[in-house]
Amino acid sequence: MTVFIYNTLSRQKEEFKPINPMKVRVYFCGPTVYNYAHIGNARACVVFNLLVKVLRYAYGAAHVQYVSNITDIDDKIIEAAKQSGEDIGVITKKYSDIYNADMSALGAVQPDSQPHATEYIPQMLAMIGKLIESGHAYVAEGHVLFSVPSFPDYGRLSRRNRDDMIAGARVEVAPYKKDPADFVLWKPSTPEQPGWDSPYGRCPENLNGRGRPGWHLECSAMNEAINGNHFDIHAGGEDLIFPHHENEIAQSVCAHGGEPYVNYWMHNGWLTVEGQKMSKSIGNVVLVHDLIKRIPGEVIRFALLSAHYRQPFDWTEELLQQSKRTLDRYYGLLRDVKDIEADDIDVPQIIAEALKDDLNTPKAFAELAVIAKALSSAKTEAEKAEAKGALLAAGRLIGLLQQDAEAWFRGDADVRVIEQKITEIQAARSAKDYKKADQLREALRQEHAVSVSVTPSGITWRKES
RNA sequence: GGCGCGGUGGCAGAAUGGCGAUGUAGAGGACUGCAAAUCCUCGAAUGCCGGUUCGAUUCCGGCCCGUGCCUCCA
């Protein structure tokens, strides 16, 4: 039952104690939708999706609430709209749909709730109102700013103090900030920019007071509305520790009279591509959307989970190919026992324990390999049924190996045509006309990218990728 | 400059105060008309220097190397 989680707040692995075990609440910082999701976005999504699966396994599916947002108002989106000439709503709809489709392809389940920032503007304004009232925020030149000195605990998550931040600041401090560390809750919009009516920022340039939220505010407001003032787990990439999550804590705690915000903060490690930082300027951004055109999503999922989520992770073509080979092997084993009914058993405890121990997926994968070994070397039907059951149960929890084994190897091949050729090969082999059989095999490879294997129980084939 | 993370066999990647998993790649063998798959066997690793200890890869200190955040970022 016990789940252990590495908590960024304490920088230690801790036993997870839910506020209410009947309703464990998890929030994962979702994407800003103005572009395709890249493999780094996918890592975070897949990892914390697995966390939700593991929590559901431990606490019961009905007792875990998984919330992940869509940021659909942001200056980057405004910029993208200007560039493409498309309406902001069109862009955000398009890319949030693509995001969800791409993540589904990686076996990520949809969150129970996927709030959009623009649906929570009234809640954000209400929160701003509370912060101003309580002296934690102030209005200046059309902006509303959070007053960092008003929150003594500021910096606890990211372990930095204000003096350090000011000393290391690389950006010029906006003149309207009372304190250099203060951050924006609300900012004025020009007539062309999207904006919502607000009591703030009425000035000669902005007579109607229209404005838009700062980046950090949405998560605080949406969590307040959906997860409550105080909930269990908040997750995201490690780059979000500062300033995003630090600021969220400040807003939420101060808006709620000092009530704690989140008990466990989880952050996944950064990802590089072939040893380099992924960046547009290098041109090595790996998009999930492109990847799934040539590789099964399950292979990508396997690759992403092959390293521990907090470790730095290098995304390489070799890793991808190795992941493919491993899954091929497992599905091959499952295909060999396709006529044996799997025992209906629970997830092997050693695997469940590994996953409950701060998502130790490499350990879980190692044990998966041990089970696969047991399956491949099983002698009796009973042994095979048991090992098959264990492999499938473990795969179900991790989100792997749930496809039909035959279908896995067929890919997009034309089954009828291939099967016809296989029959011909079979006939040639029966007649011991190996030359003809080999010619037919070679033809299948050339024309259909299909490789044929002869096994004691018959001929199998697979589509090569 | 401030804060943080990492350095384990060719590669990937866990764990651990005392026998260092697992996968992959490699070598040999079995099986096979051939090939593939599978099975059996094998070699191969804790960045450097100190300290604590009977014993350190693990704990502590220093160093080197790599890397992230401090500005939008998963």
Coordinates of C-alpha atoms (C1' of nucleotides) in Angstrom, one line a residue:
Chain A
M1 CA 0.0 0.0 0.0
T2 CA 2.7 2.5 1.0
V3 CA 3.9 4.8 -1.8
F4 CA 7.1 6.7 -1.5
I5 CA 7.7 10.0 -3.2
Y6 CA 10.7 12.2 -3.6
N7 CA 9.5 15.6 -2.4
T8 CA 11.2 18.6 -3.8
L9 CA 10.2 20.6 -0.8
S10 CA 12.3 18.4 1.6
R11 CA 14.7 17.1 -1.1
Q12 CA 14.1 13.7 0.3
K13 CA 12.1 10.6 -0.4
E14 CA 9.1 10.5 1.9
E15 CA 6.3 8.2 2.7
F16 CA 3.2 9.5 0.9
K17 CA 0.4 10.3 3.3
P18 CA -2.7 11.5 1.5
I19 CA -4.8 14.2 3.1
N20 CA -7.8 12.0 2.3
P21 CA -7.1 8.4 1.1
M22 CA -10.5 8.3 -0.4
K23 CA -9.7 11.3 -2.6
V24 CA -6.0 11.6 -3.5
R25 CA -5.5 14.7 -5.6
V26 CA -2.8 15.2 -8.2
Y27 CA -2.2 18.2 -10.4
F28 CA 0.2 18.2 -13.3
C29 CA 1.2 21.4 -15.1
G30 CA 0.1 20.9 -18.6
P31 CA 1.2 22.5 -21.9
T32 CA 0.9 26.0 -23.2
V33 CA -0.8 25.2 -26.5
Y34 CA 0.7 27.1 -29.4
N35 CA 2.9 24.4 -30.9
Y36 CA 3.4 20.6 -31.1
A37 CA 4.4 18.8 -28.0
H38 CA 8.1 17.7 -27.9
I39 CA 9.6 14.7 -26.4
G40 CA 10.4 16.6 -23.2
N41 CA 6.7 17.5 -22.7
A42 CA 6.0 13.8 -23.3
R43 CA 8.4 12.7 -20.7
A44 CA 6.7 14.7 -18.0
C45 CA 3.2 13.7 -19.1
V46 CA 4.0 10.0 -19.3
V47 CA 5.9 10.0 -16.0
F48 CA 3.1 11.7 -14.0
N49 CA 0.5 9.7 -15.8
L50 CA 2.3 6.6 -14.5
L51 CA 2.2 8.1 -11.1
V52 CA -1.5 8.4 -11.3
K53 CA -1.8 4.8 -12.4
V54 CA 0.3 3.7 -9.5
L55 CA -1.7 5.8 -7.0
R56 CA -4.9 4.3 -8.5
Y57 CA -3.4 0.8 -8.0
A58 CA -2.6 1.7 -4.4
Y59 CA -5.7 3.6 -3.4
G60 CA -8.3 2.4 -5.9
A61 CA -9.2 3.9 -9.2
A62 CA -12.1 5.8 -7.8
H63 CA -10.1 7.5 -5.1
V64 CA -7.6 9.4 -7.2
Q65 CA -8.4 12.7 -8.9
Y66 CA -6.0 13.7 -11.7
V67 CA -6.1 17.3 -12.9
S68 CA -4.0 18.7 -15.6
N69 CA -4.4 22.1 -17.2
I70 CA -4.2 23.6 -20.7
T71 CA -2.7 27.0 -20.7
D72 CA -4.6 28.8 -23.5
I73 CA -3.8 32.4 -22.7
D74 CA -0.1 33.4 -22.9
D75 CA 2.1 35.9 -24.7
K76 CA 3.6 33.1 -26.8
I77 CA 0.2 32.2 -28.0
I78 CA -0.6 35.8 -28.9
E79 CA 2.7 35.9 -30.8
A80 CA 1.9 32.7 -32.6
A81 CA -1.5 34.0 -33.6
K82 CA 0.1 37.2 -34.9
Q83 CA 2.6 35.1 -37.0
S84 CA 0.1 32.7 -38.5
G85 CA -2.8 35.1 -38.8
E86 CA -5.0 32.6 -37.2
D87 CA -7.4 33.3 -34.4
I88 CA -6.1 32.6 -30.9
G89 CA -9.0 30.3 -30.2
V90 CA -8.3 28.3 -33.4
I91 CA -4.7 27.9 -32.5
T92 CA -5.3 26.8 -28.9
K93 CA -8.0 24.3 -30.0
K94 CA -5.8 22.9 -32.6
Y95 CA -2.8 22.3 -30.5
S96 CA -4.7 21.1 -27.4
D97 CA -6.4 18.5 -29.5
I98 CA -3.1 17.4 -31.0
Y99 CA -1.5 17.3 -27.6
N100 CA -4.2 15.0 -26.3
A101 CA -4.0 12.8 -29.3
D102 CA -0.2 12.6 -29.2
M103 CA -0.2 11.8 -25.4
S104 CA -2.9 9.2 -25.9
A105 CA -0.7 7.5 -28.5
L106 CA 1.9 7.2 -25.8
G107 CA -0.6 5.4 -23.5
A108 CA -1.2 8.4 -21.3
V109 CA -4.7 8.5 -19.9
Q110 CA -6.7 11.7 -20.0
P111 CA -6.9 13.6 -16.8
D112 CA -10.2 13.5 -14.9
S113 CA -10.3 17.2 -15.4
Q114 CA -8.5 19.3 -17.9
P115 CA -9.3 23.0 -17.1
H116 CA -8.4 25.7 -19.6
A117 CA -7.0 28.9 -18.1
T118 CA -9.5 31.2 -20.0
E119 CA -12.4 29.3 -18.3
Y120 CA -11.1 30.5 -14.9
I121 CA -10.7 34.2 -15.3
P122 CA -13.3 35.1 -12.7
Q123 CA -11.7 32.9 -10.2
M124 CA -8.3 34.5 -10.9
L125 CA -9.7 37.9 -10.5
A126 CA -11.3 36.9 -7.2
M127 CA -8.0 35.6 -6.0
I128 CA -6.3 38.8 -7.0
G129 CA -9.0 40.7 -5.0
K130 CA -8.2 38.7 -1.9
L131 CA -4.5 39.2 -2.3
I132 CA -4.9 43.0 -2.7
E133 CA -7.2 43.1 0.3
S134 CA -4.8 41.2 2.5
G135 CA -1.9 43.4 1.5
H136 CA -0.1 40.7 -0.5
A137 CA -0.6 42.4 -3.8
Y138 CA -0.7 45.9 -5.2
V139 CA -1.7 47.8 -8.3
A140 CA 0.9 49.7 -10.3
E141 CA 0.7 51.2 -13.8
G142 CA -2.0 48.9 -14.9
H143 CA -0.4 45.8 -13.5
V144 CA -1.2 43.9 -10.4
L145 CA 1.9 42.6 -8.7
F146 CA 2.4 40.1 -5.9
S147 CA 4.4 41.5 -3.1
V148 CA 7.1 39.0 -2.4
P149 CA 8.3 40.6 0.8
S150 CA 4.8 40.0 2.2
F151 CA 5.4 36.3 2.2
P152 CA 8.3 35.3 4.5
D153 CA 8.3 31.7 3.2
Y154 CA 9.1 32.7 -0.3
G155 CA 12.0 30.7 -1.7
R156 CA 11.4 27.6 0.4
L157 CA 10.7 25.3 -2.5
S158 CA 13.5 26.5 -4.7
R159 CA 15.9 27.1 -1.8
R160 CA 16.9 30.5 -2.8
N161 CA 16.7 33.8 -0.9
R162 CA 15.8 37.2 -2.2
D163 CA 19.2 38.7 -1.9
D164 CA 20.7 35.9 -4.1
M165 CA 18.0 36.4 -6.7
I166 CA 18.5 40.1 -6.9
A167 CA 22.2 39.7 -7.1
G168 CA 21.9 37.2 -9.9
A169 CA 19.1 38.9 -11.8
R170 CA 19.9 39.1 -15.4
V171 CA 16.9 41.1 -16.4
E172 CA 16.2 44.7 -15.8
V173 CA 13.6 45.2 -13.1
A174 CA 10.4 46.8 -14.3
P175 CA 10.2 50.3 -12.7
Y176 CA 6.8 49.8 -11.3
K177 CA 7.8 47.0 -9.0
K178 CA 8.1 47.9 -5.4
D179 CA 10.5 45.0 -4.9
P180 CA 12.6 43.5 -7.6
A181 CA 11.3 40.0 -6.8
D182 CA 7.7 40.9 -7.2
F183 CA 5.9 39.2 -10.0
V184 CA 2.9 39.9 -12.2
L185 CA -0.6 38.6 -11.4
W186 CA -2.4 40.7 -13.9
K187 CA -1.3 42.8 -16.8
P188 CA -3.0 45.3 -19.1
S189 CA -3.9 44.4 -22.6
T190 CA -3.8 46.6 -25.7
P191 CA -7.0 46.6 -27.8
E192 CA -5.4 43.9 -30.1
Q193 CA -4.5 41.7 -27.3
P194 CA -7.0 39.4 -25.6
G195 CA -8.3 40.8 -22.4
W196 CA -10.9 40.6 -19.8
D197 CA -12.6 43.4 -18.0
S198 CA -11.2 44.0 -14.6
P199 CA -11.1 46.7 -11.9
Y200 CA -7.4 47.2 -12.5
G201 CA -5.3 49.1 -14.9
R202 CA -7.6 51.9 -15.9
C203 CA -5.2 54.4 -17.2
P204 CA -5.0 56.7 -20.3
E205 CA -3.6 53.9 -22.4
N206 CA -6.0 51.4 -21.2
L207 CA -9.3 53.1 -20.4
N208 CA -11.5 50.0 -20.2
G209 CA -9.2 48.2 -17.8
R210 CA -9.0 45.1 -19.9
G211 CA -6.2 42.9 -19.0
R212 CA -5.0 39.3 -18.8
P213 CA -3.5 37.1 -16.2
G214 CA 0.1 36.5 -15.5
W215 CA 1.4 33.0 -16.1
H216 CA 1.5 31.7 -12.5
L217 CA -2.0 32.7 -11.5
E218 CA -4.0 30.1 -13.5
C219 CA -2.7 27.1 -11.7
S220 CA -3.5 28.6 -8.3
A221 CA -7.0 29.5 -9.3
M222 CA -7.8 26.3 -11.1
N223 CA -6.5 24.2 -8.2
E224 CA -8.5 26.2 -5.7
A225 CA -11.6 25.5 -7.8
I226 CA -11.0 21.8 -8.5
N227 CA -8.5 20.4 -6.0
G228 CA -9.3 22.7 -3.1
N229 CA -7.0 25.0 -1.2
H230 CA -4.8 22.2 0.1
F231 CA -4.1 19.1 -1.9
D232 CA -1.6 16.2 -2.2
I233 CA 0.7 16.2 -5.2
H234 CA 1.7 18.9 -7.7
A235 CA 4.0 17.8 -10.5
G236 CA 5.9 19.3 -13.4
G237 CA 9.3 19.7 -15.0
E238 CA 12.1 20.7 -12.8
D239 CA 12.5 24.0 -14.6
L240 CA 9.1 24.9 -13.1
I241 CA 10.5 24.9 -9.5
F242 CA 11.5 28.5 -10.0
P243 CA 9.7 30.7 -10.6
H244 CA 6.5 29.1 -11.5
H245 CA 5.9 26.8 -8.5
E246 CA 7.5 29.1 -6.1
N247 CA 5.1 31.8 -7.2
E248 CA 2.1 29.5 -7.1
I249 CA 2.8 28.7 -3.5
A250 CA 3.1 32.3 -2.6
Q251 CA -0.2 33.2 -4.3
S252 CA -2.2 30.3 -3.0
V253 CA -0.9 30.4 0.6
C254 CA -1.5 34.1 0.9
A255 CA -4.9 34.0 -0.7
H256 CA -5.9 31.3 1.7
G257 CA -4.9 33.0 4.9
G258 CA -1.7 30.9 5.4
E259 CA -3.3 27.5 4.7
P260 CA -0.8 25.1 3.2
Y261 CA -1.1 24.6 -0.6
V262 CA 0.6 21.3 -1.6
N263 CA 2.1 18.6 0.4
Y264 CA 4.3 16.9 -2.2
W265 CA 6.0 18.6 -5.1
M266 CA 7.4 16.3 -7.8
H267 CA 9.7 17.3 -10.6
N268 CA 11.0 15.3 -13.5
G269 CA 14.5 15.7 -14.9
W270 CA 15.5 17.5 -18.0
L271 CA 16.0 15.8 -21.3
T272 CA 18.7 16.2 -24.0
V273 CA 18.7 15.0 -27.6
E274 CA 21.8 13.1 -28.7
G275 CA 23.7 14.7 -25.9
Q276 CA 22.6 18.3 -26.7
K277 CA 20.1 20.6 -25.2
M278 CA 16.9 20.5 -27.3
S279 CA 16.4 23.9 -28.8
K280 CA 14.9 25.5 -31.8
S281 CA 18.2 27.2 -32.7
I282 CA 20.0 23.8 -32.9
G283 CA 17.1 22.4 -34.8
N284 CA 17.0 19.2 -32.8
V285 CA 13.5 19.5 -31.2
V286 CA 12.0 16.1 -31.3
L287 CA 8.2 16.3 -31.8
V288 CA 6.0 13.5 -30.6
H289 CA 3.8 14.2 -33.6
D290 CA 6.6 13.2 -36.0
L291 CA 7.8 10.3 -33.9
I292 CA 4.5 8.5 -33.8
K293 CA 4.4 8.5 -37.6
R294 CA 7.3 6.1 -37.7
I295 CA 7.4 4.4 -34.3
P296 CA 4.7 2.8 -32.2
G297 CA 3.8 5.1 -29.3
E298 CA 4.4 2.2 -27.0
V299 CA 8.1 2.1 -28.0
I300 CA 8.4 5.8 -27.1
R301 CA 6.7 5.2 -23.8
F302 CA 9.1 2.3 -23.0
A303 CA 12.0 4.5 -23.9
L304 CA 10.8 7.4 -21.8
L305 CA 10.3 5.2 -18.8
S306 CA 13.6 3.3 -19.1
A307 CA 15.4 5.9 -17.0
H308 CA 14.3 7.1 -13.6
Y309 CA 12.1 10.2 -13.9
R310 CA 14.4 12.4 -11.8
Q311 CA 17.5 11.5 -13.7
P312 CA 18.8 13.6 -16.6
F313 CA 17.9 11.7 -19.8
D314 CA 19.4 11.6 -23.2
W315 CA 17.0 10.9 -26.0
T316 CA 18.8 9.0 -28.8
E317 CA 17.9 7.0 -31.8
E318 CA 19.8 4.1 -30.3
L319 CA 17.7 4.1 -27.2
L320 CA 14.6 4.1 -29.4
Q321 CA 15.9 1.1 -31.4
Q322 CA 16.8 -0.8 -28.3
S323 CA 13.4 -0.1 -26.8
K324 CA 11.8 -1.4 -30.0
R325 CA 13.9 -4.6 -29.9
T326 CA 13.0 -5.2 -26.3
L327 CA 9.3 -4.8 -26.9
D328 CA 9.6 -7.0 -30.0
R329 CA 11.1 -9.7 -27.8
Y330 CA 8.3 -9.5 -25.3
Y331 CA 5.6 -9.5 -27.9
G332 CA 7.4 -12.4 -29.6
L333 CA 7.2 -14.3 -26.3
L334 CA 3.5 -13.5 -26.0
R335 CA 2.9 -14.6 -29.5
D336 CA 4.5 -17.9 -28.8
V337 CA 2.0 -18.5 -26.1
K338 CA -1.0 -16.9 -27.7
D339 CA -3.0 -20.1 -27.4
I340 CA -2.3 -20.4 -23.7
E341 CA -4.8 -18.6 -21.5
A342 CA -2.9 -16.3 -19.0
D343 CA -3.5 -16.8 -15.3
D344 CA -5.6 -14.0 -13.9
I345 CA -3.1 -12.7 -11.3
D346 CA -2.3 -9.4 -9.6
V347 CA 0.8 -7.3 -10.5
P348 CA 3.9 -9.1 -9.2
Q349 CA 4.6 -7.5 -5.9
I350 CA 8.3 -6.8 -6.7
I351 CA 7.2 -4.7 -9.6
A352 CA 4.4 -2.9 -7.7
E353 CA 6.8 -2.2 -4.9
A354 CA 9.4 -0.8 -7.4
L355 CA 6.8 1.6 -8.9
K356 CA 5.5 2.6 -5.5
D357 CA 9.1 3.5 -4.5
D358 CA 9.2 6.9 -6.2
L359 CA 8.4 5.4 -9.6
N360 CA 11.5 3.2 -9.9
T361 CA 10.7 2.3 -13.5
P362 CA 14.2 0.9 -14.3
K363 CA 13.9 -1.5 -11.4
A364 CA 10.4 -2.4 -12.6
F365 CA 11.8 -3.0 -16.1
A366 CA 14.5 -5.2 -14.8
E367 CA 11.9 -7.4 -13.0
L368 CA 9.8 -7.4 -16.2
A369 CA 12.8 -8.9 -17.9
V370 CA 13.0 -11.6 -15.2
I371 CA 9.4 -12.5 -15.8
A372 CA 9.9 -12.5 -19.5
K373 CA 12.8 -14.9 -18.9
A374 CA 10.5 -17.1 -16.9
L375 CA 8.0 -17.1 -19.7
S376 CA 10.6 -18.0 -22.4
S377 CA 12.1 -20.8 -20.4
A378 CA 8.9 -22.2 -19.0
K379 CA 8.5 -25.9 -19.7
T380 CA 4.9 -26.7 -18.7
E381 CA 1.6 -25.1 -19.7
A382 CA 1.0 -24.1 -16.1
E383 CA 4.3 -22.3 -15.9
K384 CA 3.6 -20.5 -19.1
A385 CA 0.1 -19.5 -18.1
E386 CA 1.5 -18.1 -14.8
A387 CA 4.4 -16.2 -16.4
K388 CA 2.1 -14.9 -19.1
G389 CA -0.3 -13.6 -16.5
A390 CA 2.4 -12.0 -14.6
L391 CA 3.9 -10.3 -17.6
L392 CA 0.5 -9.0 -18.7
A393 CA -0.5 -7.8 -15.3
A394 CA 2.8 -5.9 -14.8
G395 CA 2.5 -4.5 -18.3
R396 CA -1.0 -3.3 -17.5
L397 CA 0.2 -1.2 -14.5
I398 CA 3.1 0.2 -16.5
G399 CA 1.0 0.8 -19.6
L400 CA 2.8 -1.7 -21.8
L401 CA 2.2 -5.0 -23.6
Q402 CA -1.5 -4.7 -23.8
Q403 CA -1.8 -5.0 -27.6
D404 CA -2.5 -8.2 -29.5
A405 CA 0.8 -9.8 -30.1
E406 CA 0.1 -10.8 -33.7
A407 CA -1.1 -7.2 -34.4
W408 CA 2.1 -5.8 -33.0
F409 CA 4.2 -7.6 -35.6
R410 CA 1.8 -7.0 -38.5
G411 CA 1.9 -3.2 -38.3
D412 CA 0.3 -1.8 -41.4
A413 CA 1.0 -4.7 -43.6
D414 CA -1.7 -6.1 -45.9
V415 CA -2.5 -9.3 -44.0
R416 CA -4.4 -11.0 -46.8
V417 CA -1.6 -10.6 -49.4
I418 CA 1.1 -11.6 -46.9
E419 CA -0.8 -14.7 -45.7
Q420 CA -1.2 -15.8 -49.3
K421 CA 2.5 -15.6 -49.9
I422 CA 3.2 -17.4 -46.6
T423 CA 1.0 -20.3 -47.8
E424 CA 3.1 -20.5 -51.0
I425 CA 6.3 -20.5 -48.9
Q426 CA 4.8 -23.2 -46.7
A427 CA 4.0 -25.3 -49.8
A428 CA 7.5 -24.9 -51.2
R429 CA 9.1 -25.9 -47.9
S430 CA 6.9 -28.9 -47.6
A431 CA 8.1 -29.9 -51.0
K432 CA 11.7 -29.3 -49.8
D433 CA 12.1 -26.8 -52.6
Y434 CA 14.1 -24.5 -50.4
K435 CA 15.4 -22.4 -53.3
K436 CA 11.9 -21.4 -54.2
A437 CA 10.9 -20.8 -50.6
D438 CA 13.9 -18.6 -50.1
Q439 CA 13.1 -16.6 -53.3
L440 CA 9.6 -16.1 -52.0
R441 CA 10.9 -15.0 -48.6
E442 CA 13.3 -12.5 -50.3
A443 CA 10.5 -11.2 -52.4
L444 CA 8.3 -10.6 -49.3
R445 CA 11.2 -8.7 -47.8
Q446 CA 11.8 -6.6 -50.9
E447 CA 8.2 -5.9 -51.7
H448 CA 6.5 -5.7 -48.4
A449 CA 9.3 -5.2 -45.8
V450 CA 8.1 -8.4 -44.2
S451 CA 10.5 -10.9 -42.7
V452 CA 9.6 -14.6 -42.3
S453 CA 10.7 -16.9 -39.6
V454 CA 10.4 -20.6 -39.5
T455 CA 9.5 -22.0 -36.1
P456 CA 8.7 -25.6 -35.0
S457 CA 5.1 -24.6 -34.7
G458 CA 4.8 -23.0 -38.1
I459 CA 5.8 -19.9 -40.0
T460 CA 5.6 -16.4 -38.4
W461 CA 6.2 -13.1 -40.1
R462 CA 6.6 -9.5 -39.1
K463 CA 6.6 -6.2 -40.7
E464 CA 10.0 -4.5 -40.5
S465 CA 9.9 -0.8 -39.5
Chain B
rG1 C1' 28.0 35.3 -9.2
rG2 C1' 23.7 32.4 -6.4
rC3 C1' 21.0 27.7 -6.2
rG4 C1' 20.7 22.6 -7.9
rC5 C1' 21.6 17.9 -10.4
rG6 C1' 24.6 14.0 -12.3
rG7 C1' 29.5 11.0 -13.2
rU8 C1' 28.4 2.6 -12.3
rG9 C1' 30.6 -2.7 -17.9
rG10 C1' 31.0 -0.7 -25.3
rC11 C1' 26.0 1.6 -24.6
rA12 C1' 21.5 2.1 -21.4
rG13 C1' 20.5 1.8 -16.3
rA14 C1' 19.1 0.1 -10.9
rA15 C1' 20.9 -1.1 -6.1
rU16 C1' 24.0 -1.3 -2.0
rG17 C1' 28.5 0.0 4.6
rG18 C1' 30.8 -6.4 3.1
rC19 C1' 28.7 -11.2 -2.5
rG20 C1' 27.5 -4.5 -8.0
rA21 C1' 20.7 -6.1 -10.8
rU22 C1' 18.6 -6.0 -15.6
rG23 C1' 18.6 -5.0 -20.8
rU24 C1' 21.4 -4.4 -25.1
rA25 C1' 25.9 -5.0 -27.7
rG26 C1' 30.1 -8.7 -27.9
rA27 C1' 32.3 -14.1 -27.7
rG28 C1' 31.4 -19.5 -27.6
rG29 C1' 27.8 -23.5 -27.9
rA30 C1' 22.7 -25.9 -28.8
rC31 C1' 18.7 -25.9 -32.2
rU32 C1' 17.8 -24.9 -37.7
rG33 C1' 18.0 -26.9 -45.0
rC34 C1' 19.3 -21.5 -44.2
rA35 C1' 18.1 -17.3 -41.4
rA36 C1' 15.4 -15.4 -37.3
rA37 C1' 13.6 -16.4 -32.6
rU38 C1' 14.6 -19.1 -28.3
rC39 C1' 17.8 -21.8 -24.8
rC40 C1' 22.8 -22.6 -22.3
rU41 C1' 27.7 -20.6 -21.1
rC42 C1' 31.3 -16.5 -20.8
rG43 C1' 34.2 -12.0 -20.5
rA44 C1' 33.3 -6.8 -19.1
rA45 C1' 32.0 -1.2 -14.6
rU46 C1' 31.4 2.3 -9.5
rG47 C1' 35.6 10.0 -12.3
rC48 C1' 40.1 11.6 -8.9
rC49 C1' 42.3 12.5 -3.9
rG50 C1' 41.7 12.3 1.2
rG51 C1' 38.7 11.1 5.9
rU52 C1' 35.3 7.9 9.0
rU53 C1' 35.2 2.3 9.2
rC54 C1' 37.5 -4.2 10.4
rG55 C1' 35.6 -3.1 5.5
rA56 C1' 33.4 2.6 1.1
rU57 C1' 30.9 2.3 -5.1
rU58 C1' 27.6 3.7 -1.0
rC59 C1' 28.6 8.2 4.5
rC60 C1' 31.8 13.0 5.0
rG61 C1' 35.3 16.7 2.8
rG62 C1' 38.1 18.5 -1.4
rC63 C1' 39.0 18.3 -6.6
rC64 C1' 37.9 17.3 -11.8
rC65 C1' 34.3 16.7 -15.6
rG66 C1' 29.4 17.3 -17.5
rU67 C1' 24.8 19.6 -17.0
rG68 C1' 20.3 22.5 -15.4
rC69 C1' 17.8 26.8 -13.2
rC70 C1' 18.3 32.1 -11.9
rU71 C1' 14.5 35.2 -18.7
rC72 C1' 9.7 31.7 -21.9
rC73 C1' 10.5 26.4 -21.1
rA74 C1' 8.5 19.6 -19.3

